[in-house]
Every structure is written in C-alpha cells, then in structure tokens.
Amino acid sequence: MKLDALIKNLPGIVYRTKNDKNWTAEFISEGCFELTGYHNKDFINSRIHLAEIILAEDFEMVWQKTQKAIVNKTSYNLEYRIKHKNGNIKYLWEQGQAIYDDNDQPIALEGFVQDVTRHKEIEQKLSIKQAQKKAILGTLPDIVILYDKDGNHLEVHAPNNLELIASYNDHIGKNIDAILPKKVCEMIRQAFIDCNQTKEIQILEYALVVKDRLRHLESRIVPTDNGHYLTVIRDVTESKQTDKIIKENEERLRLSLEVGELGSWEWNLVSNKIIRDDYQNHLFGIKTTNTEGKEQSITYQSFLENVHPDDREYIKTEISNAVKNASSYVLDYRIIHPDNSIHWLHEKGKIFKNTKGQSIRVIGVTHDITTQKIAEQKLKDDDVALRDYTEKLENKVKERTKELTTTVQKLVESNLSLEDQIQITKSAENEVKQNRYLLENISKNFPKGFVAVFDVDFNILLVEGEEVEDLGFKGLADSNTLLDHVIGVPADVKQKVRYNILKTFKGEHCSFEIAYQNRTFLVNTTPLYNSENKIEQVLLVHNNITLQKKAEFEILNTLKKEQELSELKSRFISMASHEFRTPLSAILSSAILIEKLNKPGNEEKRLNHVSKIRSNVKDLVLILNDFLSLSKLQEGKVLVQPSSFDLIDFSKSVIEEIEGIKKNGQIITLKHQQPKIDIHLDSKLLKHILFNLLSNAIKYSEENKSITLKIQTTNNNVLIEIIDQGIGIPKEDLDSMFQRFYRANNTTNIQGTGLGLNIVKQYTELMGGSITFKSELNVGSTFFIEFPLNIEKL
C-alpha cells in the first residue's frame, strides 16, 4: 500500500512496457496525465501509445539508444520531445533499463520519466543572454588598457584581435618602456601626473609606425580610485587623412575663388607627374584623345616644352624656391599652343609636406588671362576701350560675386550639416562610452570576484563571476532573490551593502570593503541609467582582495619589527657607549694613580683606588650579566626550576645581601603579616627579580629615604610590593618602561642599561606571574608582583 501511494504521488511517470516500436504499456503511473494529457488507462488499453506522442524528429534517436542499452545490458538516459494532448511541446528526461528472462532475453522495459521543459527554457534563455553579452563585447570599437602607476600593463581589451604594435595578450605584465617609443612614454607618464593633479581625463595624440604604415592614435587616460589608469586608445588615422583631404579641398576652393578657377591640378613631386583634366590639357596646349571629362597626367618636362622660351627659367626658379621653402607661389607666364598661338596664364600653387617635413605635392589652379592681357594693352592705346573693358570687367566681377555668394552659402549649409553630424557622433560616442565602461568593469572583475545587479527593491537581477559557485550564489538571479534572503552573508554585511545601494540610487559612486566566508572584497558601485536618463538599476563589482589584505598585514608586521629592531639598535649603541665608557674610564684613571702612588705612606690612597676599580669592575659584570640573561631569554635557554622555600626568610637574606650598596641614611623595611609563607618558585629567578627592583629603588632614591618590601597573600596568590620615595617616572615614559634598552628621560645622569625591568618582566612571566607598577614624578614608584602560591612541576 505504501509503495502504491508513493508511485501515485510521484511527479513523473513510472512505467513498464514491451520492447516493441509502440512501447506498449503494461503498467504506467497516474502521473502520465500531467505530462501527456492522457490517462494511464488510455495507454494500458492501447487507445494511445507512447511512440505516437514522441516527435518524429526524436523517435529514431530514442529507439536506437534503448536498443543499444539492451544489447550492452546497461541502463539508458534519454532526453526527447513529446506533443501534449493540448498541442504543446514538452521536453522529457527518461531513465530506464531492460528486464531479462532466464535466457537473457529482454521481456520488458522499466523506468522513470520526468518533465524538464522548464529547465530547457531556462537553458535557452541563458544561452541567449550569453550570446548577447558576447555580441556587445564584440562591438567595442576601441582598445582599452589598464595601467598601474608605473606604466605596467595590467589588463588589455582589443576588439577583433586589433593589433597596433604587437599582440596585446603579450603586453600583460610588461612596461610601456619596453613597447612604445621613448617620446610616447614620456607623454603617457606626464598624463598620469596631470590625472593625479586635476582628477580629469587626459587626451593624447601621437603617431606610431605599424607594419610599415604610419598610424595616428588618440588616447584618453582616466584615473581610477585604486591608483590605476584606464586608457582608451582609438585609431584616428582615417579621420586624420579625411581632415587632410578636407583641408586640401578647401585650399583648392580658396584658390579657385581667388583666380576664377577653370580647373585644378595636382603635381606629385615624387613621381614628377602632373595630373590635369581634359580642359586644362587644352588650356596648356596639349592634345587629348577621347578622354574628355577625365583626368590625365603629364611630366613636368612635357609641360615646360609648351612654355614660352623666355618664361621657362622664370617658372623653374620661382617653383624651385617655393618647393625649397614649402611656400605658396603666384605666376603669370605664356604658353604656346599647337597652332603657334600664344596665351597668357595666371597660376597659383601651394606646396604640401609629409610627416617628415619633406615637400611631396603641389596643388594649384590655372586661369587663362590672355583676354585680360590684351585688354590691358588696348587700355594703353584707347581710353574708350579701357571704359568698355572696365564695364565688362565689372559685370564679370558681379557675376563672380554672385557665384561667390552662392558658393559661400553652400559652404555655410555644408558646415551646418557637418556640425549636426558632429553632434550626433558625440552623442553616439557618449552612449558607447557608457556601455564600454560597464562592460569593462564587468569583464575586469570577473576573474577575481563577481558582479551583481540590483533593482530598487533589492532584487538580484544578475550575479556572475569566478567565485559565484564557491560562495553559493549560483542561481540567485534566476529567482530574483532578495538581498536579505541571501544565505552565507552576515546581517551587518547585508546592511552595509543595502546602505551603499541606496546611496548609488541617488547618483553616487560608492567604494567600500566587506568580509565574509573568510574572504575580503572591495566593492565598487555604479548607477545604471535607462533611456530616460533615470537610475533603474545598480551594478556592484566585487573584487577579491583577501591576498592583498594578508600581504598588507604581513608587510605592516615586518615594518613594525624592523622599526623595533632599529630602535633597539639605537638604544643599545647609546647605552653601551655610555655605560661601558664610564666605568672603564674610572678603572683606567685609578690604575694610573695607583702606579704613581707606589711610595710608602700612600697605602690608604692606593686601597681607595683599588676599591674604585673593584666597584667599577662589579658594575661591568652586572651589565654583562644583564646582556647574558637577555641572550639566554631570547634563545629560550632559561628554564624554570622551582623548589619549595619560605618567602619571608628568602626576602630577609636578599635585603642583607643588598645592604652594601645602600646610600647614607637609606632604610629597607620588610613588612609581612604572616611569620612564614611557603611558595614553590625558582629561587634564582626570584632573587634576580627582588635584587633588581630593590637596587633600582636604592639607585633612584636620595639619601635618608626609606624603601619598603611588603609581602601578603590573597586567596591562592602571593603579592609582593617594592615601594620607594625616589625620583619617579614621567608620564610620557610609563608605557615603555618594560622595553629593552629603554630608560626614562629623567635618568640620563644615572648609571643603567635599560635591561633590568625587561628581564624582570620576562622572569616573572616565565614563573606564571605578573608585574605592574604605578609612579608619580618626584614622589616615588611602587612595583606590584603577583605569583601563584604553588606551581606544579612539569
């Protein structure tokens, strides 16, 4: 009964069929109605067969795979389409296997069928989205490079494998100095500096020789928040050439307007060819053959053959000077036509240079002024003819003025149209630029993190990237998951993300850090605008900076240790130079005086100097013992060897031993409430601790001052206090007194190494104790030491 109920409620189909091409049903679960629209009785009574609803395109594949599995005695997995009773097409996934008799002959097929139509639709949508993204990336017309502050290539995007110098994939990690000319590198580095100072986009123009061809490039350099520079490079060679052609055409037009052009021509100085139209060939007295309306070329020498002999040297000299100086020229000269008639020509030409500054081309216009020359001659002979000619000339000027006005009007209209085109181009460039920045940010951050897009209700519309699956975020965009419903992100992180999304919807670009799942991300937000220039969505780019954070932490620790080492070195040199020099100088001085006091009667003086030598040698021994103790502590050679003893008797013996170094009138008082306190500590280490603290109290207190050693117990601990009435410690030195080689500012003239308290602290902690102190300047200091009463032996 339980099995029947389970099969009945399964969302798919459980079946048993014959192995025929109809797959005649012997058993089929009730779930077939939802998948096919037919009841299970329809299949069992053979009113409909499974083979009939499988699409014809998939039938043969299903049959071949099931038969192959039967032969190989393996299970089969199928994916095919069926036609539902209502006419809809559905995708099914099927898993099954054959049932064999005792002779290994297949007697039936059993299996399970599941509806995967929705999964297929999702796969198709994802495929379309991927294709759209790939198509958009492919439309970017420019090269985009991300540099660091030193000019190293970090990332490169080049559409359609566009290569200006070499393969841009080979540039990753290389510096611009290894790729670009020195002059271009200097321009780029200066642009980096200008970016930092002005925080504005820098635009550079330069030229490079690429594959034996000069290419003109425009670079737009944009500073980023992390100190990098985003550079967009566009090939503007064609635009430059177009500008050049426009300028040449404008020059031709200007020359034409000036002289009343009947035709223009071009002289290539490299090939020495002059290109003219048919009319100009006639103008220069050159015969033509069926080329009316077309351009023809002649050599400069052929042209000179038709020039009047008296004018040839004049023309050659004027043109040679113009070419040499790359300047314009104006000539009036005579030409001899084939019928031996002589015509006067007025010519204007302009020299054009290449990028190397070499003159390579002459563009000019020529006008027949024979009539004017004849008129000028007639004007000299006949005043009437002069007036007639003047009228004709004025009429011609009016005609030319009218033509000029028409031409200017056309130029104005052309310029207005050109301005409209420029405005449209700028709008298109701005739109492409916005898309390019969005796609570049997504592409740049995919490898080390992920990107996400949210709407105003905090629904996740997009989440993609290398770490999406590891973080458990895969599929969140498919169901429009809310930010608050994302699993694995702490509530405080969600609150921080929500806050910055709201700021971005107000038009701000935000940058912040978040940490979760043992990773640290640098998040940059960007508002996404719709066609009405309203913010519709927000893009969040998550860049994984876990390794950078770890490296920063390690670098800071290393720097801190180096600073500490440098400071210790300085303190040691300062201390050693003083503490060793003073007793050595005293020993040397006493030794010299003893040598001089060798006569009888000076015994007392010699003993006094010998005492000084012994005292200074003892001081040196104490200093060396401090160094030795510090060295053993650093090497881990100091081992605690505890034993049981009475602390009261032990303290009395230490006080007796230190009596010899007290100053005049100083008194050391031992205070305790209990006659005996048993402890289990290392007696050698404890003696060093008490001796050092008591000797410091003596050293930094004046004569006739009292020093107190107080001992008491609390619970399971013993508390030791050393109280003096000395010079005290300045407030600015309180936090540093336990550091190696550190001495307070008010102890400059008092002998000491700055190691004592550091060693005392380490010895105290080795025995499981703690040490603190309080001090007031010119009042005194109190040191507190606390030990457990019993320390178990290891």
PDB file of N, CA and C in Angstrom, residues 567-620:
ATOM      1  N   GLU A 567      65.144  50.694  16.510  1.00  0.00           N
ATOM      2  CA  GLU A 567      65.100  51.454  17.758  1.00  0.00           C
ATOM      3  C   GLU A 567      65.946  50.794  18.835  1.00  0.00           C
ATOM      4  N   LEU A 568      65.876  49.431  18.915  1.00  0.00           N
ATOM      5  CA  LEU A 568      66.691  48.712  19.900  1.00  0.00           C
ATOM      6  C   LEU A 568      68.176  48.905  19.617  1.00  0.00           C
ATOM      7  N   LYS A 569      68.520  48.880  18.337  1.00  0.00           N
ATOM      8  CA  LYS A 569      69.924  49.065  17.977  1.00  0.00           C
ATOM      9  C   LYS A 569      70.427  50.439  18.424  1.00  0.00           C
ATOM     10  N   SER A 570      69.592  51.470  18.176  1.00  0.00           N
ATOM     11  CA  SER A 570      69.987  52.825  18.572  1.00  0.00           C
ATOM     12  C   SER A 570      70.128  52.926  20.080  1.00  0.00           C
ATOM     13  N   ARG A 571      69.152  52.323  20.805  1.00  0.00           N
ATOM     14  CA  ARG A 571      69.221  52.373  22.272  1.00  0.00           C
ATOM     15  C   ARG A 571      70.450  51.643  22.791  1.00  0.00           C
ATOM     16  N   PHE A 572      70.742  50.473  22.190  1.00  0.00           N
ATOM     17  CA  PHE A 572      71.887  49.691  22.651  1.00  0.00           C
ATOM     18  C   PHE A 572      73.190  50.461  22.451  1.00  0.00           C
ATOM     19  N   ILE A 573      73.335  51.065  21.263  1.00  0.00           N
ATOM     20  CA  ILE A 573      74.572  51.808  20.968  1.00  0.00           C
ATOM     21  C   ILE A 573      74.724  52.966  21.939  1.00  0.00           C
ATOM     22  N   SER A 574      73.598  53.685  22.180  1.00  0.00           N
ATOM     23  CA  SER A 574      73.644  54.828  23.089  1.00  0.00           C
ATOM     24  C   SER A 574      73.996  54.383  24.503  1.00  0.00           C
ATOM     25  N   MET A 575      73.353  53.285  24.951  1.00  0.00           N
ATOM     26  CA  MET A 575      73.594  52.804  26.304  1.00  0.00           C
ATOM     27  C   MET A 575      75.003  52.269  26.461  1.00  0.00           C
ATOM     28  N   ALA A 576      75.400  51.412  25.499  1.00  0.00           N
ATOM     29  CA  ALA A 576      76.704  50.768  25.628  1.00  0.00           C
ATOM     30  C   ALA A 576      77.844  51.795  25.619  1.00  0.00           C
ATOM     31  N   SER A 577      77.703  52.811  24.735  1.00  0.00           N
ATOM     32  CA  SER A 577      78.768  53.805  24.639  1.00  0.00           C
ATOM     33  C   SER A 577      78.936  54.563  25.949  1.00  0.00           C
ATOM     34  N   HIS A 578      77.835  54.674  26.698  1.00  0.00           N
ATOM     35  CA  HIS A 578      77.907  55.414  27.963  1.00  0.00           C
ATOM     36  C   HIS A 578      78.265  54.503  29.135  1.00  0.00           C
ATOM     37  N   GLU A 579      77.549  53.379  29.248  1.00  0.00           N
ATOM     38  CA  GLU A 579      77.700  52.522  30.412  1.00  0.00           C
ATOM     39  C   GLU A 579      79.035  51.801  30.463  1.00  0.00           C
ATOM     40  N   PHE A 580      79.591  51.463  29.302  1.00  0.00           N
ATOM     41  CA  PHE A 580      80.915  50.814  29.296  1.00  0.00           C
ATOM     42  C   PHE A 580      82.031  51.846  29.440  1.00  0.00           C
ATOM     43  N   ARG A 581      81.843  53.017  28.841  1.00  0.00           N
ATOM     44  CA  ARG A 581      82.923  54.010  28.846  1.00  0.00           C
ATOM     45  C   ARG A 581      83.160  54.578  30.247  1.00  0.00           C
ATOM     46  N   THR A 582      82.080  54.826  31.004  1.00  0.00           N
ATOM     47  CA  THR A 582      82.226  55.463  32.322  1.00  0.00           C
ATOM     48  C   THR A 582      83.036  54.599  33.289  1.00  0.00           C
ATOM     49  N   PRO A 583      82.657  53.314  33.524  1.00  0.00           N
ATOM     50  CA  PRO A 583      83.474  52.511  34.463  1.00  0.00           C
ATOM     51  C   PRO A 583      84.870  52.240  33.937  1.00  0.00           C
ATOM     52  N   LEU A 584      85.029  52.069  32.630  1.00  0.00           N
ATOM     53  CA  LEU A 584      86.362  51.816  32.082  1.00  0.00           C
ATOM     54  C   LEU A 584      87.257  53.036  32.283  1.00  0.00           C
ATOM     55  N   SER A 585      86.675  54.229  32.111  1.00  0.00           N
ATOM     56  CA  SER A 585      87.463  55.455  32.326  1.00  0.00           C
ATOM     57  C   SER A 585      87.893  55.555  33.790  1.00  0.00           C
ATOM     58  N   ALA A 586      86.967  55.176  34.710  1.00  0.00           N
ATOM     59  CA  ALA A 586      87.294  55.219  36.142  1.00  0.00           C
ATOM     60  C   ALA A 586      88.376  54.207  36.488  1.00  0.00           C
ATOM     61  N   ILE A 587      88.276  52.996  35.903  1.00  0.00           N
ATOM     62  CA  ILE A 587      89.296  51.957  36.145  1.00  0.00           C
ATOM     63  C   ILE A 587      90.653  52.430  35.642  1.00  0.00           C
ATOM     64  N   LEU A 588      90.691  52.987  34.418  1.00  0.00           N
ATOM     65  CA  LEU A 588      91.950  53.462  33.847  1.00  0.00           C
ATOM     66  C   LEU A 588      92.558  54.566  34.707  1.00  0.00           C
ATOM     67  N   SER A 589      91.700  55.495  35.132  1.00  0.00           N
ATOM     68  CA  SER A 589      92.192  56.621  35.940  1.00  0.00           C
ATOM     69  C   SER A 589      92.768  56.115  37.262  1.00  0.00           C
ATOM     70  N   SER A 590      92.070  55.171  37.924  1.00  0.00           N
ATOM     71  CA  SER A 590      92.546  54.636  39.201  1.00  0.00           C
ATOM     72  C   SER A 590      93.837  53.857  39.016  1.00  0.00           C
ATOM     73  N   ALA A 591      93.939  53.086  37.919  1.00  0.00           N
ATOM     74  CA  ALA A 591      95.153  52.307  37.657  1.00  0.00           C
ATOM     75  C   ALA A 591      96.354  53.232  37.477  1.00  0.00           C
ATOM     76  N   ILE A 592      96.142  54.358  36.784  1.00  0.00           N
ATOM     77  CA  ILE A 592      97.237  55.320  36.571  1.00  0.00           C
ATOM     78  C   ILE A 592      97.672  55.922  37.905  1.00  0.00           C
ATOM     79  N   LEU A 593      96.698  56.265  38.750  1.00  0.00           N
ATOM     80  CA  LEU A 593      97.012  56.876  40.041  1.00  0.00           C
ATOM     81  C   LEU A 593      97.714  55.886  40.956  1.00  0.00           C
ATOM     82  N   ILE A 594      97.303  54.590  40.929  1.00  0.00           N
ATOM     83  CA  ILE A 594      97.977  53.568  41.748  1.00  0.00           C
ATOM     84  C   ILE A 594      99.445  53.455  41.347  1.00  0.00           C
ATOM     85  N   GLU A 595      99.672  53.544  40.042  1.00  0.00           N
ATOM     86  CA  GLU A 595     101.049  53.445  39.538  1.00  0.00           C
ATOM     87  C   GLU A 595     101.910  54.595  40.084  1.00  0.00           C
ATOM     88  N   LYS A 596     101.304  55.745  40.256  1.00  0.00           N
ATOM     89  CA  LYS A 596     102.053  56.904  40.726  1.00  0.00           C
ATOM     90  C   LYS A 596     102.190  56.898  42.260  1.00  0.00           C
ATOM     91  N   LEU A 597     101.257  56.189  42.948  1.00  0.00           N
ATOM     92  CA  LEU A 597     101.274  56.168  44.422  1.00  0.00           C
ATOM     93  C   LEU A 597     102.003  54.914  44.938  1.00  0.00           C
ATOM     94  N   ASN A 598     103.201  54.655  44.439  1.00  0.00           N
ATOM     95  CA  ASN A 598     103.924  53.435  44.830  1.00  0.00           C
ATOM     96  C   ASN A 598     104.932  53.673  45.968  1.00  0.00           C
ATOM     97  N   LYS A 599     104.931  54.880  46.501  1.00  0.00           N
ATOM     98  CA  LYS A 599     105.876  55.188  47.582  1.00  0.00           C
ATOM     99  C   LYS A 599     105.228  54.851  48.921  1.00  0.00           C
ATOM    100  N   PRO A 600     106.032  54.598  49.947  1.00  0.00           N
ATOM    101  CA  PRO A 600     105.488  54.314  51.295  1.00  0.00           C
ATOM    102  C   PRO A 600     104.680  55.499  51.811  1.00  0.00           C
ATOM    103  N   GLY A 601     103.614  55.209  52.556  1.00  0.00           N
ATOM    104  CA  GLY A 601     102.768  56.251  53.111  1.00  0.00           C
ATOM    105  C   GLY A 601     101.507  56.497  52.294  1.00  0.00           C
ATOM    106  N   ASN A 602     101.427  55.905  51.078  1.00  0.00           N
ATOM    107  CA  ASN A 602     100.262  56.097  50.204  1.00  0.00           C
ATOM    108  C   ASN A 602      99.361  54.871  50.190  1.00  0.00           C
ATOM    109  N   GLU A 603      99.528  53.982  51.214  1.00  0.00           N
ATOM    110  CA  GLU A 603      98.765  52.735  51.198  1.00  0.00           C
ATOM    111  C   GLU A 603      97.258  52.999  51.225  1.00  0.00           C
ATOM    112  N   GLU A 604      96.837  53.958  52.025  1.00  0.00           N
ATOM    113  CA  GLU A 604      95.385  54.208  52.133  1.00  0.00           C
ATOM    114  C   GLU A 604      94.814  54.731  50.813  1.00  0.00           C
ATOM    115  N   LYS A 605      95.571  55.604  50.144  1.00  0.00           N
ATOM    116  CA  LYS A 605      95.091  56.119  48.850  1.00  0.00           C
ATOM    117  C   LYS A 605      95.025  55.015  47.803  1.00  0.00           C
ATOM    118  N   ARG A 606      96.083  54.116  47.820  1.00  0.00           N
ATOM    119  CA  ARG A 606      96.067  53.023  46.836  1.00  0.00           C
ATOM    120  C   ARG A 606      94.858  52.109  47.077  1.00  0.00           C
ATOM    121  N   LEU A 607      94.579  51.820  48.380  1.00  0.00           N
ATOM    122  CA  LEU A 607      93.425  50.961  48.679  1.00  0.00           C
ATOM    123  C   LEU A 607      92.120  51.609  48.231  1.00  0.00           C
ATOM    124  N   ASN A 608      92.054  52.915  48.343  1.00  0.00           N
ATOM    125  CA  ASN A 608      90.842  53.625  47.903  1.00  0.00           C
ATOM    126  C   ASN A 608      90.634  53.469  46.392  1.00  0.00           C
ATOM    127  N   HIS A 609      91.744  53.602  45.615  1.00  0.00           N
ATOM    128  CA  HIS A 609      91.632  53.450  44.150  1.00  0.00           C
ATOM    129  C   HIS A 609      91.364  52.007  43.774  1.00  0.00           C
ATOM    130  N   VAL A 610      91.963  51.066  44.528  1.00  0.00           N
ATOM    131  CA  VAL A 610      91.687  49.646  44.259  1.00  0.00           C
ATOM    132  C   VAL A 610      90.205  49.366  44.503  1.00  0.00           C
ATOM    133  N   SER A 611      89.632  49.972  45.520  1.00  0.00           N
ATOM    134  CA  SER A 611      88.205  49.801  45.807  1.00  0.00           C
ATOM    135  C   SER A 611      87.343  50.345  44.672  1.00  0.00           C
ATOM    136  N   LYS A 612      87.806  51.491  44.123  1.00  0.00           N
ATOM    137  CA  LYS A 612      87.062  52.045  42.977  1.00  0.00           C
ATOM    138  C   LYS A 612      87.117  51.109  41.787  1.00  0.00           C
ATOM    139  N   ILE A 613      88.292  50.517  41.557  1.00  0.00           N
ATOM    140  CA  ILE A 613      88.437  49.580  40.429  1.00  0.00           C
ATOM    141  C   ILE A 613      87.497  48.405  40.618  1.00  0.00           C
ATOM    142  N   ARG A 614      87.498  47.853  41.850  1.00  0.00           N
ATOM    143  CA  ARG A 614      86.631  46.701  42.118  1.00  0.00           C
ATOM    144  C   ARG A 614      85.144  47.069  41.905  1.00  0.00           C
ATOM    145  N   SER A 615      84.788  48.274  42.377  1.00  0.00           N
ATOM    146  CA  SER A 615      83.389  48.700  42.242  1.00  0.00           C
ATOM    147  C   SER A 615      82.986  48.830  40.777  1.00  0.00           C
ATOM    148  N   ASN A 616      83.876  49.430  39.973  1.00  0.00           N
ATOM    149  CA  ASN A 616      83.546  49.600  38.548  1.00  0.00           C
ATOM    150  C   ASN A 616      83.561  48.272  37.807  1.00  0.00           C
ATOM    151  N   VAL A 617      84.498  47.384  38.199  1.00  0.00           N
ATOM    152  CA  VAL A 617      84.504  46.046  37.579  1.00  0.00           C
ATOM    153  C   VAL A 617      83.208  45.324  37.907  1.00  0.00           C
ATOM    154  N   LYS A 618      82.745  45.494  39.179  1.00  0.00           N
ATOM    155  CA  LYS A 618      81.482  44.857  39.571  1.00  0.00           C
ATOM    156  C   LYS A 618      80.325  45.405  38.739  1.00  0.00           C
ATOM    157  N   ASP A 619      80.343  46.733  38.485  1.00  0.00           N
ATOM    158  CA  ASP A 619      79.290  47.323  37.644  1.00  0.00           C
ATOM    159  C   ASP A 619      79.320  46.735  36.229  1.00  0.00           C
ATOM    160  N   LEU A 620      80.550  46.577  35.687  1.00  0.00           N
ATOM    161  CA  LEU A 620      80.667  45.987  34.344  1.00  0.00           C
ATOM    162  C   LEU A 620      80.159  44.561  34.337  1.00  0.00           C
TER     163      LEU A 620
END
